[in-house]
Tab-separated table of C-alpha atoms and ligand atoms in Angstrom:
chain	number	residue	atom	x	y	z
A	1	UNK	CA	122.820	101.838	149.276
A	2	UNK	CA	122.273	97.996	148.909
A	3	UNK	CA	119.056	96.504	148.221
A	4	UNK	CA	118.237	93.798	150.805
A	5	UNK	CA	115.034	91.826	150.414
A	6	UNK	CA	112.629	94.495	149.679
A	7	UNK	CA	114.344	97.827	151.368
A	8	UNK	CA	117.536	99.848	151.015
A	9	UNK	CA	119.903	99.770	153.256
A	10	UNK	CA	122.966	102.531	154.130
A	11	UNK	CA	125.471	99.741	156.406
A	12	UNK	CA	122.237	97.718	158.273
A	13	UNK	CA	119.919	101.249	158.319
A	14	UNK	CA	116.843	100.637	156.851
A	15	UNK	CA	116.815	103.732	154.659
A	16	UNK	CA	112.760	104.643	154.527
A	17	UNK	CA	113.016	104.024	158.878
A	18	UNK	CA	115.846	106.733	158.687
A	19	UNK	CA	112.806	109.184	156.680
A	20	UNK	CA	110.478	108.409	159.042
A	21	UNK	CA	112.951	109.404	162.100
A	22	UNK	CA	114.299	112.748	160.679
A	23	UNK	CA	112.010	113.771	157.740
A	24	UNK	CA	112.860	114.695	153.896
A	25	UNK	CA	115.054	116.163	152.391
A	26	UNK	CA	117.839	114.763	153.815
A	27	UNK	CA	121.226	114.297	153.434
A	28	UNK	CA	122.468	110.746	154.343
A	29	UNK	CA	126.275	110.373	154.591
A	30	UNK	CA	128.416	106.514	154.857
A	31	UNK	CA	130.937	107.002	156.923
A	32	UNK	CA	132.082	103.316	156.046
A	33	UNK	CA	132.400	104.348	152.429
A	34	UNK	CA	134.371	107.107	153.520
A	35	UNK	CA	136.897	105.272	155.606
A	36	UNK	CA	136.984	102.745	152.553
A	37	UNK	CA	138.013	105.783	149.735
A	38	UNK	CA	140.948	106.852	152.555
A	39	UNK	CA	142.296	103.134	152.632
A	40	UNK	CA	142.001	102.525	148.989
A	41	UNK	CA	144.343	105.667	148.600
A	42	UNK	CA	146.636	104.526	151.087
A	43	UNK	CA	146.897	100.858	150.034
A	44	UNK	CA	147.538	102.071	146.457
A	45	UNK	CA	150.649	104.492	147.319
A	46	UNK	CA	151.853	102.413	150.377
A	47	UNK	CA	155.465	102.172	148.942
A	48	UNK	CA	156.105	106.286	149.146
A	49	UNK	CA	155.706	108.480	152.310
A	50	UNK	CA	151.534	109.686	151.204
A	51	UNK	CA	149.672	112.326	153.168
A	52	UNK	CA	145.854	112.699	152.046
A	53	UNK	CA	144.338	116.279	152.814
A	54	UNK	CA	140.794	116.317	152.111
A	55	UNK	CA	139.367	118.855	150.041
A	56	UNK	CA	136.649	120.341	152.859
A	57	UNK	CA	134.997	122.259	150.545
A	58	UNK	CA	133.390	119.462	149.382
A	59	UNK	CA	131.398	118.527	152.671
A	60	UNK	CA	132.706	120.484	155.627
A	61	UNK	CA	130.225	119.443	158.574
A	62	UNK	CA	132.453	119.859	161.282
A	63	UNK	CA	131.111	116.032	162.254
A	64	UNK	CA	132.689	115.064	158.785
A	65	UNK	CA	136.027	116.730	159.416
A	66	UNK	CA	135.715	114.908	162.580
A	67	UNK	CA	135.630	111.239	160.952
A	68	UNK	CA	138.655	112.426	158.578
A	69	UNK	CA	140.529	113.384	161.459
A	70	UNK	CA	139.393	110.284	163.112
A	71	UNK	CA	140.337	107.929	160.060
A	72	UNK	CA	143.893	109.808	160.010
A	73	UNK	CA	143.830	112.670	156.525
A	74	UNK	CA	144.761	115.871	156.660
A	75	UNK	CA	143.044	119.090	155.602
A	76	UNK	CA	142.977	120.935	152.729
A	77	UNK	CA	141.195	124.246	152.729
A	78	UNK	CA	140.345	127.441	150.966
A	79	UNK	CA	138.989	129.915	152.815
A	80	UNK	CA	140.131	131.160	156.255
A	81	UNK	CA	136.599	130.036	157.867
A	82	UNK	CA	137.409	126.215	156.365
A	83	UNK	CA	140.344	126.397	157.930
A	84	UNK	CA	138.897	128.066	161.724
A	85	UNK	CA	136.563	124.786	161.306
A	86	UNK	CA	139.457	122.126	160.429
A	87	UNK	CA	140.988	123.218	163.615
A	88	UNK	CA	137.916	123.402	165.759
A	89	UNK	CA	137.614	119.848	164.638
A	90	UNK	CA	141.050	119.196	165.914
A	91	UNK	CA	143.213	118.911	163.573
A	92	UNK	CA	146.948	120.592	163.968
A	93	UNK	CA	148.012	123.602	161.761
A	94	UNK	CA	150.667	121.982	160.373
A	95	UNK	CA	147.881	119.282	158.989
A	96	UNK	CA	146.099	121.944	157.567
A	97	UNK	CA	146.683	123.123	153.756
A	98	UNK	CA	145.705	126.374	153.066
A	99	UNK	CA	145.161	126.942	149.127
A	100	UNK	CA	142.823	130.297	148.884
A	101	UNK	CA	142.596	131.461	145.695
A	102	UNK	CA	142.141	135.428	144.783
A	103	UNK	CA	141.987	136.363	148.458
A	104	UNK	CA	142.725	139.553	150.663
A	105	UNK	CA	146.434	139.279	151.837
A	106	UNK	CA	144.986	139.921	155.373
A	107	UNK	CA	143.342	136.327	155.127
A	108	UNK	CA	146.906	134.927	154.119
A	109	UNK	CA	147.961	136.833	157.217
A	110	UNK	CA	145.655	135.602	159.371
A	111	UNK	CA	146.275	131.692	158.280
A	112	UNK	CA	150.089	132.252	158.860
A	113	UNK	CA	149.523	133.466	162.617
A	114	UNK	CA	147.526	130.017	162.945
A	115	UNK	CA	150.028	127.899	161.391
A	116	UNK	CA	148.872	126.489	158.998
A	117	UNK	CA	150.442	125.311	155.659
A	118	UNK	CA	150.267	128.100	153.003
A	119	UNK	CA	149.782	127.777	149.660
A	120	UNK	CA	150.647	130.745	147.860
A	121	UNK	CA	148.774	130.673	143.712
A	122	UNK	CA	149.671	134.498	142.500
A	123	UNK	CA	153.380	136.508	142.452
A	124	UNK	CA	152.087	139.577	143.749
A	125	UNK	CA	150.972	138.275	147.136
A	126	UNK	CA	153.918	136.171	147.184
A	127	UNK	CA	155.799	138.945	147.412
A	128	UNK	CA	153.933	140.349	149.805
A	129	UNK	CA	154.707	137.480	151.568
A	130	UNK	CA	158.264	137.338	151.056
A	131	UNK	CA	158.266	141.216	152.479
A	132	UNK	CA	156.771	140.723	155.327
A	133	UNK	CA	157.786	137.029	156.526
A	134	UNK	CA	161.001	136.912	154.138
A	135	UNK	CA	162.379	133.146	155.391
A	136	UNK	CA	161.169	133.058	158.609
A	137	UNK	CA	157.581	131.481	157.522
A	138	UNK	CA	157.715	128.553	155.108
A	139	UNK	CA	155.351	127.963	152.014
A	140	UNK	CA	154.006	126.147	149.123
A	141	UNK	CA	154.024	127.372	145.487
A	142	UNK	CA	150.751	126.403	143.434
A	143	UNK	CA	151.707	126.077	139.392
A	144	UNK	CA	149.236	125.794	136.898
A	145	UNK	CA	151.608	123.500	134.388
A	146	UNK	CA	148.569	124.139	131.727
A	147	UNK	CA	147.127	120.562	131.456
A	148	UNK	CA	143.868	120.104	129.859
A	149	UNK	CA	142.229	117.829	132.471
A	150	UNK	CA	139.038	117.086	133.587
A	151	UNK	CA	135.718	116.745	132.935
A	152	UNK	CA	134.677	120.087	131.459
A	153	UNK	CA	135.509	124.104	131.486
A	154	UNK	CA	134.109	125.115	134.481
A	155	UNK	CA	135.746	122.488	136.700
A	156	UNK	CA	139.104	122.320	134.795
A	157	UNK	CA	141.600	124.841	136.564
A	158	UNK	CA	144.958	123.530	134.505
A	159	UNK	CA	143.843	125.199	130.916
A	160	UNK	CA	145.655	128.911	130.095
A	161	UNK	CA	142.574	130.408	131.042
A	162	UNK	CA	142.230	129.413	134.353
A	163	UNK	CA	142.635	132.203	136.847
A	164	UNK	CA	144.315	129.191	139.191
A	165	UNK	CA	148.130	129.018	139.891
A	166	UNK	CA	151.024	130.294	138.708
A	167	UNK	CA	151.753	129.629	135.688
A	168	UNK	CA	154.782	127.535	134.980
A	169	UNK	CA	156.176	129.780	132.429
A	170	UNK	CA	156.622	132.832	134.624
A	171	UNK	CA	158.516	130.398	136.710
A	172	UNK	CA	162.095	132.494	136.031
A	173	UNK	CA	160.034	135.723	137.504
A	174	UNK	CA	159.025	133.372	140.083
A	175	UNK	CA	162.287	132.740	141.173
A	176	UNK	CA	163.682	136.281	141.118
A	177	UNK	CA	161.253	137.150	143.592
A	178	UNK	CA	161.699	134.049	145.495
A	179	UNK	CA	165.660	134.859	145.893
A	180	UNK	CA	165.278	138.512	146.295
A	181	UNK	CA	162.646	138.284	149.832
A	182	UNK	CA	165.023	135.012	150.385
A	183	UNK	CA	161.549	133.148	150.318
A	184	UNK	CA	161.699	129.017	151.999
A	185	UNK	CA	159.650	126.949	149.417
A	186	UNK	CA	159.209	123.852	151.576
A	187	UNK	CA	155.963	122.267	148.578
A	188	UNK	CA	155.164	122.326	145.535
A	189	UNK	CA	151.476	122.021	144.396
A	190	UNK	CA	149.538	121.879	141.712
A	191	UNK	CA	145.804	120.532	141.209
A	192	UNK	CA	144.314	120.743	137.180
A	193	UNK	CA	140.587	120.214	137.934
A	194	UNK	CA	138.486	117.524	138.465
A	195	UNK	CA	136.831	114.278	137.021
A	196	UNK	CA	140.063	113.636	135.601
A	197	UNK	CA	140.160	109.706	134.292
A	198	UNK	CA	143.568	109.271	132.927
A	199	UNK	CA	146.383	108.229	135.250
A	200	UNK	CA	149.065	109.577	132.746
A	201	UNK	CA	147.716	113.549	133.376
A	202	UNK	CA	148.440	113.224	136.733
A	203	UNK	CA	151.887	111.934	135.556
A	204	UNK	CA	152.309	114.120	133.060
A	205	UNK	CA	151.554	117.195	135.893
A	206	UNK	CA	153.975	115.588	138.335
A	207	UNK	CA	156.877	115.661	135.384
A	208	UNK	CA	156.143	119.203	135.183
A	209	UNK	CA	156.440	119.252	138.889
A	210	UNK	CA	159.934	117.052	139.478
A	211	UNK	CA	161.597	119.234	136.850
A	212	UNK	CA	160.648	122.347	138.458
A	213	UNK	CA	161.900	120.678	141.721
A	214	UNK	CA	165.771	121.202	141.238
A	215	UNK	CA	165.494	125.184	141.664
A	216	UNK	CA	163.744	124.612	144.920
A	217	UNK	CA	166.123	123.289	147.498
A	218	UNK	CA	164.323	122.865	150.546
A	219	UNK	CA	161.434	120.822	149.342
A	220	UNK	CA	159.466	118.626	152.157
A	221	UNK	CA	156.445	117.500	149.650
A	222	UNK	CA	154.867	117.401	146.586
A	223	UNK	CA	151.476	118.573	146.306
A	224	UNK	CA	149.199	116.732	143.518
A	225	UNK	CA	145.971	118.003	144.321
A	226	UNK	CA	142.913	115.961	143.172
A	227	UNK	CA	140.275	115.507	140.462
A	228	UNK	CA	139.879	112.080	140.673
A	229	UNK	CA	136.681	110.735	139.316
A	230	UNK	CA	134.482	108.549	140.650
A	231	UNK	CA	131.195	106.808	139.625
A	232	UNK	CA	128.107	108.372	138.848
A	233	UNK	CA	126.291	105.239	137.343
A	234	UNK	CA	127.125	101.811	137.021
A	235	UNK	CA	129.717	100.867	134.658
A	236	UNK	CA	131.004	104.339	134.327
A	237	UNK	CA	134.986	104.963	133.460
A	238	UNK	CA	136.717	105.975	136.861
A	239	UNK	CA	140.598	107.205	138.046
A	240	UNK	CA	142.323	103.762	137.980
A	241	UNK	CA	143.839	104.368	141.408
A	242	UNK	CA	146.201	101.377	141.908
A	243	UNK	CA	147.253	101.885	138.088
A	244	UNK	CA	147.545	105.607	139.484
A	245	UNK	CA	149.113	104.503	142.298
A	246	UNK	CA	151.600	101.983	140.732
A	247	UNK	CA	152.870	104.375	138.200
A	248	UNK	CA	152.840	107.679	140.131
A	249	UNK	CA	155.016	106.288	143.039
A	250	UNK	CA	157.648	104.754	140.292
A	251	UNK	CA	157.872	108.134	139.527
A	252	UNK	CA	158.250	109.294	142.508
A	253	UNK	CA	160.706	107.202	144.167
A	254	UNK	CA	162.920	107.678	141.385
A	255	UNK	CA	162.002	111.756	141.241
A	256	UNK	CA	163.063	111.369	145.103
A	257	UNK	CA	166.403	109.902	144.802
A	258	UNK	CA	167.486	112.246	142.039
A	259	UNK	CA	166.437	115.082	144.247
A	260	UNK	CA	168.444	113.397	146.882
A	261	UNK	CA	165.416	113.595	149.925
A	262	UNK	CA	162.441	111.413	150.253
A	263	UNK	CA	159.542	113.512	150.044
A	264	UNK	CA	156.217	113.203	151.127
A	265	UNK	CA	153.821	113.115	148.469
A	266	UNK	CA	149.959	115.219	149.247
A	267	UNK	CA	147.227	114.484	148.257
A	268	UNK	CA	144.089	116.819	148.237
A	269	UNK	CA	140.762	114.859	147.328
A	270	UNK	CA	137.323	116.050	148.022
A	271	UNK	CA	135.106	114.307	145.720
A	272	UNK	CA	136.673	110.591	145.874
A	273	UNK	CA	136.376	110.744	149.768
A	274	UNK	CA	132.891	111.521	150.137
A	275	UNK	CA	131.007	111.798	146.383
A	276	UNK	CA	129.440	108.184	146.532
A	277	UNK	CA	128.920	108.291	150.313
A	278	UNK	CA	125.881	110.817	150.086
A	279	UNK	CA	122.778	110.497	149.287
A	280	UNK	CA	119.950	112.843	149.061
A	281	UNK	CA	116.607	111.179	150.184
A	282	UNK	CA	113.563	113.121	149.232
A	283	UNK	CA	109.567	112.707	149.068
A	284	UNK	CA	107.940	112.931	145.581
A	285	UNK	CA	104.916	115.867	145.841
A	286	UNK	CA	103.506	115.645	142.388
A	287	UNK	CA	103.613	113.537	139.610
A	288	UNK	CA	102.520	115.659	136.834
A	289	UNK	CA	102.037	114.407	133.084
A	290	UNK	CA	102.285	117.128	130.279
A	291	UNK	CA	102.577	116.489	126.625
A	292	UNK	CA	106.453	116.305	127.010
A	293	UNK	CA	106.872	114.120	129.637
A	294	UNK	CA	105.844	112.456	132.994
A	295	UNK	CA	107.183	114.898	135.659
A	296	UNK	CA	107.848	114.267	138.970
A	297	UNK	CA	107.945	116.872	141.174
A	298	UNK	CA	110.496	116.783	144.903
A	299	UNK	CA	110.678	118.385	147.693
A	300	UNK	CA	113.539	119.476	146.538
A	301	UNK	CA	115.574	121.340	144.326
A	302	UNK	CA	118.716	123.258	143.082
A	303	UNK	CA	118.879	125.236	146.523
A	304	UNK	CA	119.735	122.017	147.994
A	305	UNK	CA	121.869	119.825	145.226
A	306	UNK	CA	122.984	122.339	142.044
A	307	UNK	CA	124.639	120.357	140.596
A	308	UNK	CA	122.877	118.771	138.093
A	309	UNK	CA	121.796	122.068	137.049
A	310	UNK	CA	125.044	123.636	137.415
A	311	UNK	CA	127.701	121.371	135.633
A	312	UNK	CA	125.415	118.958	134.326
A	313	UNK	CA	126.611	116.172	136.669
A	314	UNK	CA	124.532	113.151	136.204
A	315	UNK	CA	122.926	111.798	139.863
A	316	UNK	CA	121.674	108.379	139.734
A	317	UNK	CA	118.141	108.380	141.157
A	318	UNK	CA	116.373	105.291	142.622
A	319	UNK	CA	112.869	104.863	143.697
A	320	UNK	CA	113.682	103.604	147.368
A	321	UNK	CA	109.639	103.308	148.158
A	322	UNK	CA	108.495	100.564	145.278
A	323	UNK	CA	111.861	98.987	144.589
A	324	UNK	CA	109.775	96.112	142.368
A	325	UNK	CA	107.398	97.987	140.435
A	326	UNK	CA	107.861	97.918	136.422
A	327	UNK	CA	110.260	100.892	135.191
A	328	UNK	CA	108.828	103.922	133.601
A	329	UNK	CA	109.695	106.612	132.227
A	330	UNK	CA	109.915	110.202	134.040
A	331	UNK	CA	112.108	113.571	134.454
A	332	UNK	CA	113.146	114.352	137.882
A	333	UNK	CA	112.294	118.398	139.116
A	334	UNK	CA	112.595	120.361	142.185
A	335	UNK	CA	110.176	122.419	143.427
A	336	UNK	CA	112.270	125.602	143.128
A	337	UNK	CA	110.428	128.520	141.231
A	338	UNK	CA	113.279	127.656	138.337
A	339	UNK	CA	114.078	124.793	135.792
A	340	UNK	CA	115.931	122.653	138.268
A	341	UNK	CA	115.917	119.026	136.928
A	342	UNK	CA	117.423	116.386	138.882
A	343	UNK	CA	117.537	114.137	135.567
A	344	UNK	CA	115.523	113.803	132.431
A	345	UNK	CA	114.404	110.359	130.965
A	346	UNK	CA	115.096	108.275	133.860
A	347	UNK	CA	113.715	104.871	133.973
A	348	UNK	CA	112.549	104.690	137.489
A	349	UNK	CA	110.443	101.842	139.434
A	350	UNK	CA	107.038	103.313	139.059
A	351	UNK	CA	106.788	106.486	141.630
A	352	UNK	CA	103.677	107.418	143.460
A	353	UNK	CA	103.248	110.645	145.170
A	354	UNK	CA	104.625	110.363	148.667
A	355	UNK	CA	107.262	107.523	147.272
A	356	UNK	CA	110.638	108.376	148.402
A	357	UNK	CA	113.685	108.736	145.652
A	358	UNK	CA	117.670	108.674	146.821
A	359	UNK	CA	119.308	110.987	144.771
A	360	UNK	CA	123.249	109.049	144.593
A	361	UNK	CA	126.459	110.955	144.521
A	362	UNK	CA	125.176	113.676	146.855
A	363	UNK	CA	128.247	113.355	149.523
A	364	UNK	CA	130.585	116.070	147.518
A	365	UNK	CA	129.117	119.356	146.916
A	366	UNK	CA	125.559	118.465	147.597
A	367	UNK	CA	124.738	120.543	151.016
A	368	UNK	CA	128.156	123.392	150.926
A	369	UNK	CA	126.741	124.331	147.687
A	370	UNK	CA	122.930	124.632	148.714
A	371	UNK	CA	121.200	128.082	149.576
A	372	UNK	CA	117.888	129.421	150.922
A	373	UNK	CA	117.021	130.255	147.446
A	374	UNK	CA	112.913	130.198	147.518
A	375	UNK	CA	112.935	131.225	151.586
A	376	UNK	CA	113.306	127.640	151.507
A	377	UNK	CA	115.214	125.852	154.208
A	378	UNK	CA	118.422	123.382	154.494
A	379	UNK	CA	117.933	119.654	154.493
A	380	UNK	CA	119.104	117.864	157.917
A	381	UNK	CA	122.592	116.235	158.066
A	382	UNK	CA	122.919	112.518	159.278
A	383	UNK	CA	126.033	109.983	159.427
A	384	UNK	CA	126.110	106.502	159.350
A	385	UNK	CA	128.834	105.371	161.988
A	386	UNK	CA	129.505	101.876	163.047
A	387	UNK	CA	125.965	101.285	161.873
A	388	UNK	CA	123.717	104.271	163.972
A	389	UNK	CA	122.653	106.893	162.410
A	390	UNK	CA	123.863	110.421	164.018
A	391	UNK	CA	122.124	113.855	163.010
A	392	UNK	CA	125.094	116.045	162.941
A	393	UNK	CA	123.000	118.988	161.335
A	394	UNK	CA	119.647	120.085	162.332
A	395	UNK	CA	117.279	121.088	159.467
A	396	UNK	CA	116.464	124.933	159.172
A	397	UNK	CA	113.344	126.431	160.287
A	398	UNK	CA	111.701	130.291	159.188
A	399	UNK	CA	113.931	131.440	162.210
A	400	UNK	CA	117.165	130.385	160.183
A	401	UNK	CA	116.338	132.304	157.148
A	402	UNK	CA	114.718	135.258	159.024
A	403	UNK	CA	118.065	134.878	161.644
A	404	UNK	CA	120.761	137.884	160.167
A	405	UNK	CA	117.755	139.837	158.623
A	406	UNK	CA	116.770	143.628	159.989
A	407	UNK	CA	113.451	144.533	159.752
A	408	UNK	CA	112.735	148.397	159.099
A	409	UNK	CA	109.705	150.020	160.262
A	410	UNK	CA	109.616	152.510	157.706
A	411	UNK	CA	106.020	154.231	158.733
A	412	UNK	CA	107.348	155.197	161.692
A	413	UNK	CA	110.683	156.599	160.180
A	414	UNK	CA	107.965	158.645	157.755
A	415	UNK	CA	105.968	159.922	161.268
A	416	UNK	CA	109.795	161.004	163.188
A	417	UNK	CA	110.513	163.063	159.889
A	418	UNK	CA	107.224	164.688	159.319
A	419	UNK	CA	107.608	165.794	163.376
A	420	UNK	CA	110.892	167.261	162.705
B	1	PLP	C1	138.321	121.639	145.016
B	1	PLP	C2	139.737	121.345	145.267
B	1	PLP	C3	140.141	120.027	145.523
B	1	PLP	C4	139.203	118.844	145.488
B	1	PLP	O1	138.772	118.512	144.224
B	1	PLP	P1	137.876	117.193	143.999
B	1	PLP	O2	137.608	117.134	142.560
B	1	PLP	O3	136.642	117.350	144.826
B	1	PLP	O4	138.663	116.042	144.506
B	1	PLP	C5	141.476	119.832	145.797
B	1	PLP	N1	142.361	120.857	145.841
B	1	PLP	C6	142.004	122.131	145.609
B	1	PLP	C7	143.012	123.215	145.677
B	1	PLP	C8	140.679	122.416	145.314
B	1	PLP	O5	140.320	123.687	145.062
């Protein structure tokens, strides 16, 4: 979002004109910004053979898989309906990674018949896997090498706790079972959480990796996963990615020759591709004072962005209506029957009721992660291409929420029994 003159624009779309055409809440996507976060990736780790999957779960509007498919990534996915959408969108099975975590075999099953890459994270359905497909289907071992990484517990998947991976010191049991269903390990993955700064954790995860490597012989990649971070303010610390990118393909290269086979290195990131390409625009209701504070109030609220209230991620907010006004004070709140504050203590251009606030960093799990909490509906969709806006997501009405439900008339259940 770049002030220009006196408005905001998203690419040359005048963002209070893009209010006015599809109403608040709503999710705005940059599909420039996207396309930019692919190419920095690529430009970094031109020297080695890179494949980005993005991390669906993050945003998975079919439009958005679209544009990735469109600006070249792969998928990664982790549910079976993620990956039913990543090919609807077009992409081919074998572009498709499949990391589920803790689900049915069946779903494993049902991946493998549409060839897609899987990405096997517990022994027991890997043998399962080795029973039924023995060599015939290929597959990718997730380890959890036990990194502390990332921003904090609940998105940090490397720690001993973490029900993610297998662990890298069952790796001899690993192999047993591996040899006995004669199992072809063409990848190995691993991916230690997110909002991970520090280049030398991801190198430190990819040692782990390369000296797992040798008992593997048919390697075709090396899965890193994500957890970049991006920023969520100005001035904040991010993933160095052409330190990142320097280093970890030294490594590489050098990993590759002793392993005698250039690999391809993967790539799985969700929040770097599409985190600072969202925002959520929406209309301020009330602006309440209390003895605390000076609220004000959204049309909005944790059923549409949760995480604020969820991890405690920090959104940048910005008064898009009065971008001149003096700064005060205020705390940000939905209008969920909940405590669902957007931000306390933010110094915002003075907001008016009506004034409409961008809520930054809303492209990565913004709308998967929103619900109908409240009967309320789901915020419209809309991406910025080439400079038009395109809806690619109609907001809910009552009919949406009302859609799966059954309605019972019980007095007339009562009346058939008392006839009986
Ligand atoms: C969530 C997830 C990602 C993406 O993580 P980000 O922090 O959004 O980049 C990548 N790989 C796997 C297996 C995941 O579960």
């Amino acid at each position: 979002m770049q002030l220009i003159d006196n408005r905001y624009y998203i690419q040359n779309v005048d963002v209070l004109s893009l209010c006015e055409q599809f109403g608040t809440p709503l999710y705005v996507y940059d599909a420039e910004k996207m396309q930019s976060q692919v190419e920095t990736l690529q430009n970094a780790f031109a020297s080695v053979k890179m494949k980005i999957k993005y991390a669906c779960k993050a945003l998975n509007n079919i439009s958005v898989l679209k544009l990735f498919k469109h600006y070249g990534t792969g998928l990664d996915t982790v549910s079976i309906q993620e990956v039913h959408l990543g090919l609807k969108a077009g992409f081919e099975p074998q572009e498709i990674i499949f990391t589920p975590n803790c689900v049915s075999f069946e779903e494993i099953q049902e991946a493998v018949s549409l060839g897609v890459v899987i990405n096997i994270d517990n022994i027991s359905i890997l043998e399962q896997f080795g029973h039924i497909y023995g060599s015939s289907v290929p597959c990718c071992i997730r380890f959890n090498p036990h990194i502390l990484a990332g921003g904090n517990h609940k998105i940090s998947t490397g720690h001993i706790d973490s029900k993610f991976g297998i662990s890298v010191l069952q790796s001899r049991h690993l192999l047993r079972v591996i040899k006995t269903y004669n199992i072809r390990v063409t990848g190995l993955h691993m991916h230690t959480g997110s909002d991970i700064v520090d280049a030398d954790v991801f190198l430190q995860g990819a040692n782990i990796l390369f000296d797992l490597a040798p008992d593997f012989p048919d390697l075709e990649f090396m899965d890193f996963g994500s957890g970049f971070k991006v920023a969520y303010k100005e001035g904040d610390i991010t993933t160095d990615i052409e330190d990142l990118g320097k280093k970890l393909s030294t490594a590489f290269q050098k990993f590759c020759r002793n392993y005698g086979k250039e690999l391809e290195l993967w790539f799985e990131p969700g929040k770097f591709l599409v985190s600072e390409a969202g925002v959520l625009l929406v209309k301020t209701n009330v602006i309440k004072t209390t003895p605390a504070t000076v609220f004000v109030g959204v049309n909005s609220g944790l059923n549409h962005l949760i995480r604020p209230m969820m991890y405690d991620a920090y959104h940048e907010i910005v008064n898009v209506s009065n971008p001149f006004a003096p700064q005060r004070v205020y705390t940000v709140v939905g209008y969920i029957c909940e405590t669902d504050t957007f931000g306390w203590d933010r110094k915002l251009n003075e907001v008016r009721e009506n004034d409409i606030l961008a809520i930054k960093n809303a492209g990565a799990y913004g709308f998967t992660m929103s619900s109908q909490y409240n009967a309320r509906t789901r915020p419209a969709e809309v991406l910025i291409f080439e400079g038009e806006p395109y809806l690619i997501r109609k907001a809910e009405t009552l009919d949406d929420i009302l859609k799966n439900q059954v309605e019972i008339n019980f007095e007339q259940i009562v009346q058939n029994l008392q006839e009986i």
